[in-house]
Amino acid sequence: MTATVEERKATNKALIEEVLKAYPEKMAKRRAKHLSTFEEGRPDCGVKSNIKSLPGVMTIRGCAYAGSKGVVWGPIKDMVHISHGPVGCGQYSWANRRNYYIGTTGIDSFVTMQFTSDFQEKDIVFGGDKKLDKIIDEIQVLFPLNKGISIQSECPIGLIGDDIEAVSKKKSKEYEGKTIVPVRCEGFRGVSQSLGHHLANDAIRDWVFDRTDTGHTSQFVSTPYDVAIIGDYNIGGDAWSSRILLEEMGLRVISQWSGDGTIAEIENTPKAKLNVLHCYRSMNYISRHMEEKYGIPWVEYNFFGPSKIEASLREIASHFDDNIKAKAEEVIAKYKPLMQAVIDKYKPRLQGKKVMLYVGGLRPRHVIGAYEDLGMEIVGTGYEFAHNDDYQRTTHYVKDSTLIYDDVTGYEFEHFVEGIKPDLVGSGIKEKYVFQKMGVPFRQMHSWDYSGPYHGYDGFAIFARDMDMAISSPVWGLTKAPWKK
Amino acid sequence: MPQVADKVIDHEMLFREPEYQDLFEKKKAFEFNHSEATIGQTVEWTKTEDYKLKNFARDSLVVNPAKACQPLGAVFAANGFAKTLSFVHGSQGCVAYYRAHFSRHFKEPTSCVSSSMTEDAAVFGGLNNMVDGLANAYSLYKPDMIAVSTTCMAEVIGDDVDAFIKTSKQKGSIPEEFDVPFAHTPAFVGSHITGYDNALLGVLRHFWDGKAKTTEPLVRVPNDSINFIGGFDGFVVGNMKEIRRIFDLFGVQVNIICDPSESWNTPTDGEFRMYAGGTTKEEVVAALHAKATIVFQEFCCEKTSKFIAEHGQEVVTLNAPVGVAGTDKFLMEISRLTGKPIPAELEKERGQLVDALADSQAHLHGKKFALYGDPDQLLGYAAFLLELGAEPTHVLSTNGTPEWAAKVQALFDSTPYGKGCKVYPKRDLWHLRSLLFTEPVDFLIGNTYGKFLERDTKVPLVRLVFPIHDRHHHHRYPTWGYEGGLRVLVMLLDEFFEALDANTMAIGKTDYSYDIVR
């Protein structure tokens, strides 16, 4: 029996009250502001966001370094990104976001490598600037084809007062204007990955865009159909399965940010006619900057599931002439039979299944359309590091009575899932095994569970298959021993 | 349109389709990359002696290190105690990383909280974070004990964890008598094995030395029991089971101090168990009175071993023994300490391992291996390879000390197969890449990160070192004891036979050696 909207609201209310009881009083008050039920017609989701996590709870959030190195800078393939500070941060973030790229690793591409200044006690005491200076020399000797270097600050850098900007300027001069970018993304800054995205965007503005011409920018010849993909990290090849559609509709993708990206592409982006923005949270800052400074409009798009892809292709085409608009329709028509076949195959198995999501960036809202294309229903969603504008945007996607949880803690998430008993949870590696132990099917919605791509039409086929394989797996019928049933 | 609903293809095949190949080709126009010739020449140059010399000359840059940071080891250690919540004092991103890192290796949940320090804590210190954090952790997760460790941030600003915990108790965050052992684990000192050592020492010190001066230190009343400490070990799930079995066969009551093998091996039966297994507080207390402690990883437990010895116990330190002689020594030590004979069952297993070695040694004899990982484990694997007549040609450890290197060299010197083998303390996988080109070997033993070396140098990789993120369930099987030795042998042989098959399967060209019997 499907519950009514009002029944759901009552269930959610009871669940929220129940989890809050476990906290000390003062803390319950703080957490209460982050848990809510979506009321149709409201301008946001009724939760506070982008506020410090409570100490001592199992937050799923990361840090500013993860936002800058792990998300924005790390995928730029022909630069060497130094994890500046102790060894750990670089080690744990080594190659695990699956930012696919084409290149010769260690020669002209460096994404799946870990470069660190491996701070020792003496570096903390005496400062690490001299070491950084030397490291840049050593990179130039051993990796001569690198097109640039970024310095991703870990916690101690800001605390001990290192002047990485001065080192960057000095070394850039020494190496004939080489792109060397210091990023103040120490992990203690801000409340989550989110500030790291912002700082990384600012570093692109200040240390890449605002530099003098580097040669290839003047060689670059524009066309009226130039667009840049912004905020696609090419996880499992997502940016490629997106790019192919933009090219098919007659646009010229001059740049990918930053999955499979190069510094030349980033530098040439101000010549685009339109920036198409996928992950709003991580790259709205630079998109707004390009709009203000270079007059480039930007448009958000969503390439999850045929309904949203269709709408997005039309939205992007609306910024161009009739030729492009017609081609967009051709692309939509071309893939329609494939999409229909995918839906015909999987929808009967997935119809009516309930899903709870908890991810970062844009996915807690963007993937909802893809699930709905398969007849599935999102009953709960929330963000690791959203701001209020993300929750405003979420209202276009969620239905009345959806449970909303901002910066959910391990304790809350477990209880919500126990109370709601969804058919699928989509979240990250830290949550995966918790819910699978509980017998709840799960898909990792950061890494696509090592599958993918999920973007674009080619990606949707994989998405549909993956959700089916998770939910329909025979293993869930084995979790209870027959003598216990 | 490469995708078809009937047979959906993944990234592995999708991007090989002509549409995508064309897309990649066109994208190059925007990349302004170097010429193919330049790239090719640079690739070749990185394989040379000249490059190796330049690579080994660097003293500041570290590339692809084979070590992690202290708090990771502390979280491992805390996970080995019953109903214990690991609490890392510092910024929260670190904890997200530790939890993800362990989950990727064990395919299990890893519970751990942080005090979520941010800018204000950087300026004013993290006392409030500790006070609130302990209260929240205690109320939500209902542990019996909270084990505190620190990140580099908390250490740089100099937070006094001991005082903070006391203040938290005064402020009522947690009851006065609640156990909160702690350790300082700055990420800029040592590595994850140092963190394991410090955190373990923190727990023992807390219970044995008077709970941070709030009670009287315990007085040792020696008995005949034996303690066992395993150290940081990616195969802990399989190994601890094997260690318990060995002691059981002896009929010896073993007290395992720090055993995360249950918490990283809970069943899927509809219930999530945040806490499972682990050493209880009573067992930690009882451990003081033991006759002796066997420590399986010398370099991972230096401070802990010293501390235990100072409390009047004999401490036997080994180096993660793998294979016959290593296990022999372990069993003889148990026998010596307890006065019990080595069980016939184990003697038979020894013979069975030797039997397997005799059957298979010919295939591995004289084969050259490069190994990297934690110091003790490399000693264990290197000794086993030498036992097989194989040659551990390059033994490289990013967190190995000169003392460790001397010990490895002594091992090389003890057998003719060690001639020409070299040990490399404080080097990383980019150094190893140079070695693999200039002084090639047949096989590589290491962790998942070695797959980049395997790709570049075509040297097959055997995954026997933490972390293993790209293969499943290896941690469920032991590497220690005779049974573990057998498992390691099979892994080495499988890799050898796979490589042999791959090298001989060209039809009508090399498949004369594509044998059915070996």
mmCIF file of N, CA and C in Angstrom, chain B residues 307-347:
data_model
loop_
_atom_site.group_PDB
_atom_site.id
_atom_site.type_symbol
_atom_site.label_atom_id
_atom_site.label_comp_id
_atom_site.label_asym_id
_atom_site.label_seq_id
_atom_site.Cartn_x
_atom_site.Cartn_y
_atom_site.Cartn_z
ATOM 1 N N PHE B 307 57.288 -0.127 26.019
ATOM 2 C CA PHE B 307 56.408 0.144 27.161
ATOM 3 C C PHE B 307 56.055 -1.163 27.887
ATOM 4 N N ILE B 308 55.735 -2.178 27.106
ATOM 5 C CA ILE B 308 55.355 -3.458 27.716
ATOM 6 C C ILE B 308 56.554 -4.070 28.441
ATOM 7 N N ALA B 309 57.698 -4.000 27.786
ATOM 8 C CA ALA B 309 58.914 -4.555 28.401
ATOM 9 C C ALA B 309 59.208 -3.839 29.719
ATOM 10 N N GLU B 310 59.007 -2.541 29.735
ATOM 11 C CA GLU B 310 59.267 -1.757 30.956
ATOM 12 C C GLU B 310 58.322 -2.145 32.096
ATOM 13 N N HIS B 311 57.193 -2.728 31.722
ATOM 14 C CA HIS B 311 56.249 -3.162 32.749
ATOM 15 C C HIS B 311 56.506 -4.594 33.196
ATOM 16 N N GLY B 312 57.657 -5.117 32.810
ATOM 17 C CA GLY B 312 58.093 -6.368 33.402
ATOM 18 C C GLY B 312 57.827 -7.633 32.611
ATOM 19 N N GLN B 313 57.331 -7.464 31.395
ATOM 20 C CA GLN B 313 57.065 -8.669 30.605
ATOM 21 C C GLN B 313 58.158 -8.924 29.603
ATOM 22 N N GLU B 314 58.288 -10.175 29.236
ATOM 23 C CA GLU B 314 59.135 -10.465 28.097
ATOM 24 C C GLU B 314 58.372 -10.074 26.821
ATOM 25 N N VAL B 315 59.065 -9.449 25.904
ATOM 26 C CA VAL B 315 58.443 -9.107 24.622
ATOM 27 C C VAL B 315 59.221 -9.795 23.513
ATOM 28 N N VAL B 316 58.522 -10.577 22.735
ATOM 29 C CA VAL B 316 59.138 -11.249 21.592
ATOM 30 C C VAL B 316 58.691 -10.510 20.338
ATOM 31 N N THR B 317 59.629 -9.888 19.622
ATOM 32 C CA THR B 317 59.227 -9.185 18.399
ATOM 33 C C THR B 317 59.662 -9.972 17.173
ATOM 34 N N LEU B 318 58.721 -10.089 16.256
ATOM 35 C CA LEU B 318 58.987 -10.762 14.984
ATOM 36 C C LEU B 318 58.730 -9.751 13.867
ATOM 37 N N ASN B 319 58.962 -10.158 12.643
ATOM 38 C CA ASN B 319 58.757 -9.256 11.508
ATOM 39 C C ASN B 319 57.748 -9.854 10.521
ATOM 40 N N ALA B 320 56.495 -9.876 10.953
ATOM 41 C CA ALA B 320 55.398 -10.358 10.107
ATOM 42 C C ALA B 320 55.773 -11.625 9.352
ATOM 43 N N PRO B 321 56.105 -12.693 10.085
ATOM 44 C CA PRO B 321 56.631 -13.882 9.421
ATOM 45 C C PRO B 321 55.661 -14.504 8.424
ATOM 46 N N VAL B 322 56.203 -14.864 7.273
ATOM 47 C CA VAL B 322 55.453 -15.576 6.247
ATOM 48 C C VAL B 322 56.302 -16.791 5.895
ATOM 49 N N GLY B 323 55.685 -17.939 5.761
ATOM 50 C CA GLY B 323 56.445 -19.089 5.290
ATOM 51 C C GLY B 323 56.936 -19.991 6.396
ATOM 52 N N VAL B 324 57.876 -20.850 6.056
ATOM 53 C CA VAL B 324 58.241 -21.947 6.950
ATOM 54 C C VAL B 324 59.079 -21.480 8.134
ATOM 55 N N ALA B 325 60.233 -20.916 7.862
ATOM 56 C CA ALA B 325 61.138 -20.581 8.958
ATOM 57 C C ALA B 325 60.527 -19.521 9.871
ATOM 58 N N GLY B 326 59.840 -18.565 9.272
ATOM 59 C CA GLY B 326 59.215 -17.510 10.062
ATOM 60 C C GLY B 326 58.173 -18.081 11.004
ATOM 61 N N THR B 327 57.339 -18.978 10.480
ATOM 62 C CA THR B 327 56.301 -19.585 11.322
ATOM 63 C C THR B 327 56.932 -20.526 12.350
ATOM 64 N N ASP B 328 57.963 -21.247 11.922
ATOM 65 C CA ASP B 328 58.684 -22.120 12.871
ATOM 66 C C ASP B 328 59.095 -21.325 14.105
ATOM 67 N N LYS B 329 59.676 -20.168 13.825
ATOM 68 C CA LYS B 329 60.191 -19.350 14.927
ATOM 69 C C LYS B 329 59.041 -18.915 15.846
ATOM 70 N N PHE B 330 57.954 -18.516 15.223
ATOM 71 C CA PHE B 330 56.775 -18.089 15.979
ATOM 72 C C PHE B 330 56.292 -19.224 16.890
ATOM 73 N N LEU B 331 56.163 -20.409 16.307
ATOM 74 C CA LEU B 331 55.656 -21.549 17.089
ATOM 75 C C LEU B 331 56.638 -21.948 18.191
ATOM 76 N N MET B 332 57.908 -21.914 17.882
ATOM 77 C CA MET B 332 58.901 -22.274 18.896
ATOM 78 C C MET B 332 58.899 -21.285 20.060
ATOM 79 N N GLU B 333 58.618 -20.031 19.737
ATOM 80 C CA GLU B 333 58.519 -19.023 20.798
ATOM 81 C C GLU B 333 57.303 -19.300 21.694
ATOM 82 N N ILE B 334 56.177 -19.651 21.054
ATOM 83 C CA ILE B 334 54.996 -19.975 21.867
ATOM 84 C C ILE B 334 55.334 -21.159 22.773
ATOM 85 N N SER B 335 55.976 -22.143 22.176
ATOM 86 C CA SER B 335 56.322 -23.359 22.917
ATOM 87 C C SER B 335 57.271 -23.043 24.075
ATOM 88 N N ARG B 336 58.274 -22.232 23.762
ATOM 89 C CA ARG B 336 59.245 -21.864 24.799
ATOM 90 C C ARG B 336 58.566 -21.108 25.937
ATOM 91 N N LEU B 337 57.717 -20.142 25.578
ATOM 92 C CA LEU B 337 57.091 -19.302 26.596
ATOM 93 C C LEU B 337 56.088 -20.079 27.446
ATOM 94 N N THR B 338 55.416 -21.047 26.833
ATOM 95 C CA THR B 338 54.344 -21.733 27.550
ATOM 96 C C THR B 338 54.758 -23.106 28.056
ATOM 97 N N GLY B 339 55.860 -23.584 27.545
ATOM 98 C CA GLY B 339 56.288 -24.922 27.926
ATOM 99 C C GLY B 339 55.478 -26.029 27.258
ATOM 100 N N LYS B 340 54.610 -25.646 26.334
ATOM 101 C CA LYS B 340 53.795 -26.658 25.663
ATOM 102 C C LYS B 340 54.473 -27.088 24.363
ATOM 103 N N PRO B 341 54.308 -28.348 24.025
ATOM 104 C CA PRO B 341 54.930 -28.827 22.784
ATOM 105 C C PRO B 341 54.200 -28.279 21.561
ATOM 106 N N ILE B 342 54.900 -28.238 20.443
ATOM 107 C CA ILE B 342 54.257 -27.793 19.206
ATOM 108 C C ILE B 342 53.270 -28.872 18.774
ATOM 109 N N PRO B 343 52.014 -28.486 18.574
ATOM 110 C CA PRO B 343 50.975 -29.486 18.282
ATOM 111 C C PRO B 343 51.270 -30.264 17.000
ATOM 112 N N ALA B 344 50.919 -31.543 17.041
ATOM 113 C CA ALA B 344 51.157 -32.407 15.885
ATOM 114 C C ALA B 344 50.451 -31.873 14.644
ATOM 115 N N GLU B 345 49.261 -31.344 14.866
ATOM 116 C CA GLU B 345 48.471 -30.778 13.762
ATOM 117 C C GLU B 345 49.266 -29.708 12.998
ATOM 118 N N LEU B 346 49.901 -28.822 13.782
ATOM 119 C CA LEU B 346 50.674 -27.746 13.144
ATOM 120 C C LEU B 346 51.928 -28.307 12.477
ATOM 121 N N GLU B 347 52.503 -29.328 13.103
ATOM 122 C CA GLU B 347 53.694 -29.940 12.514
ATOM 123 C C GLU B 347 53.328 -30.548 11.158
#
